[in-house]
Amino acid sequence: MQKEFLEVWEQVKRYFKENLPKYTVLQIRRQSCRPADSYLYMVSAKKDDGTYAVWTCWNDSIKSLNSGHYDLPSEDFCEKLMDEFYYSEDSN
């Protein structure tokens, strides 16, 4: 993993420990392939009750988590949701 991504991972884990202690971070992905969006990520996590969640915007420049999707049924569902919110060159 790149050093920059490891730093993001540590920041997200710290945020969850302080603000969302019932969740365990599963995956962090870039939100976009555009260089101008290099500070934007998506995060998936599992809650202690067995449900899952995805936040489609972790803003690394201000260390803020937004756009949560809660009570998801599985990790696979989280991945599909993250795929839908990913901005690629092919996106309209």
Tab-separated table of C-alpha atoms in Angstrom:
chain	number	residue	atom	x	y	z
A	1	MET	CA	0.000	0.000	0.000
A	2	GLN	CA	1.132	3.525	-0.686
A	3	LYS	CA	2.219	5.647	2.252
A	4	GLU	CA	-0.547	8.185	1.513
A	5	PHE	CA	-3.216	5.477	1.590
A	6	LEU	CA	-1.843	4.065	4.854
A	7	GLU	CA	-2.143	7.517	6.395
A	8	VAL	CA	-5.770	7.742	5.244
A	9	TRP	CA	-6.455	4.290	6.685
A	10	GLU	CA	-5.033	5.354	10.069
A	11	GLN	CA	-7.054	8.597	10.060
A	12	VAL	CA	-10.284	6.728	9.261
A	13	LYS	CA	-9.637	4.114	11.946
A	14	ARG	CA	-8.973	6.874	14.479
A	15	TYR	CA	-12.196	8.637	13.461
A	16	PHE	CA	-14.199	5.437	13.899
A	17	LYS	CA	-12.629	4.677	17.274
A	18	GLU	CA	-13.620	8.123	18.556
A	19	ASN	CA	-16.970	8.608	16.814
A	20	LEU	CA	-18.336	5.231	15.691
A	21	PRO	CA	-16.941	2.651	18.139
A	22	LYS	CA	-19.594	0.039	17.283
A	23	TYR	CA	-18.222	-0.221	13.721
A	24	THR	CA	-15.160	-2.010	12.366
A	25	VAL	CA	-13.712	-0.584	9.150
A	26	LEU	CA	-13.675	-3.171	6.360
A	27	GLN	CA	-12.630	-1.318	3.241
A	28	ILE	CA	-11.540	2.106	2.056
A	29	ARG	CA	-11.670	3.037	-1.627
A	30	ARG	CA	-11.099	6.161	-3.636
A	31	GLN	CA	-14.332	7.907	-4.555
A	32	SER	CA	-13.085	9.009	-7.968
A	33	CYS	CA	-10.342	8.441	-10.506
A	34	ARG	CA	-10.006	12.200	-11.080
A	35	PRO	CA	-6.755	13.686	-9.714
A	36	ALA	CA	-8.688	16.697	-8.375
A	37	ASP	CA	-10.646	14.295	-6.119
A	38	SER	CA	-7.575	12.646	-4.608
A	39	TYR	CA	-8.710	13.571	-1.080
A	40	LEU	CA	-12.114	11.809	-1.381
A	41	TYR	CA	-12.704	8.200	-0.334
A	42	MET	CA	-15.501	5.750	0.477
A	43	VAL	CA	-15.575	3.582	3.593
A	44	SER	CA	-17.397	0.347	4.419
A	45	ALA	CA	-17.756	-1.041	7.924
A	46	LYS	CA	-19.456	-3.760	9.933
A	47	LYS	CA	-21.483	-2.874	13.004
A	48	ASP	CA	-21.472	-4.950	16.200
A	49	ASP	CA	-25.089	-6.004	15.510
A	50	GLY	CA	-24.045	-7.752	12.267
A	51	THR	CA	-25.276	-5.078	9.851
A	52	TYR	CA	-23.073	-3.142	7.471
A	53	ALA	CA	-22.729	0.462	6.380
A	54	VAL	CA	-21.103	2.485	3.619
A	55	TRP	CA	-20.164	6.138	3.702
A	56	THR	CA	-19.666	7.398	0.186
A	57	CYS	CA	-17.605	10.400	1.249
A	58	TRP	CA	-14.622	10.510	3.557
A	59	ASN	CA	-13.034	13.915	2.959
A	60	ASP	CA	-9.434	13.442	3.971
A	61	SER	CA	-8.601	17.135	3.814
A	62	ILE	CA	-11.032	17.925	6.670
A	63	LYS	CA	-11.261	14.415	8.199
A	64	SER	CA	-15.034	14.276	7.745
A	65	LEU	CA	-17.339	11.322	7.065
A	66	ASN	CA	-20.603	11.922	5.143
A	67	SER	CA	-23.349	10.283	3.099
A	68	GLY	CA	-23.951	7.171	5.196
A	69	HIS	CA	-25.978	4.153	4.043
A	70	TYR	CA	-26.905	2.040	7.072
A	71	ASP	CA	-28.371	-1.376	7.956
A	72	LEU	CA	-26.991	-3.013	4.826
A	73	PRO	CA	-27.276	-6.808	4.680
A	74	SER	CA	-23.767	-7.887	3.628
A	75	GLU	CA	-20.227	-6.932	2.717
A	76	ASP	CA	-21.025	-7.819	-0.909
A	77	PHE	CA	-23.877	-5.302	-0.856
A	78	CYS	CA	-21.438	-2.683	0.442
A	79	GLU	CA	-19.063	-3.363	-2.433
A	80	LYS	CA	-21.854	-3.037	-5.005
A	81	LEU	CA	-22.970	0.237	-3.472
A	82	MET	CA	-19.414	1.571	-3.537
A	83	ASP	CA	-19.142	0.539	-7.198
A	84	GLU	CA	-22.297	2.558	-7.954
A	85	PHE	CA	-20.911	5.699	-6.293
A	86	TYR	CA	-17.435	5.507	-7.824
A	87	TYR	CA	-16.785	8.251	-10.349
A	88	SER	CA	-14.763	6.970	-13.280
A	89	GLU	CA	-13.916	8.454	-16.652
A	90	ASP	CA	-16.811	6.401	-18.038
A	91	SER	CA	-19.314	7.949	-15.601
A	92	ASN	CA	-21.821	10.381	-17.034
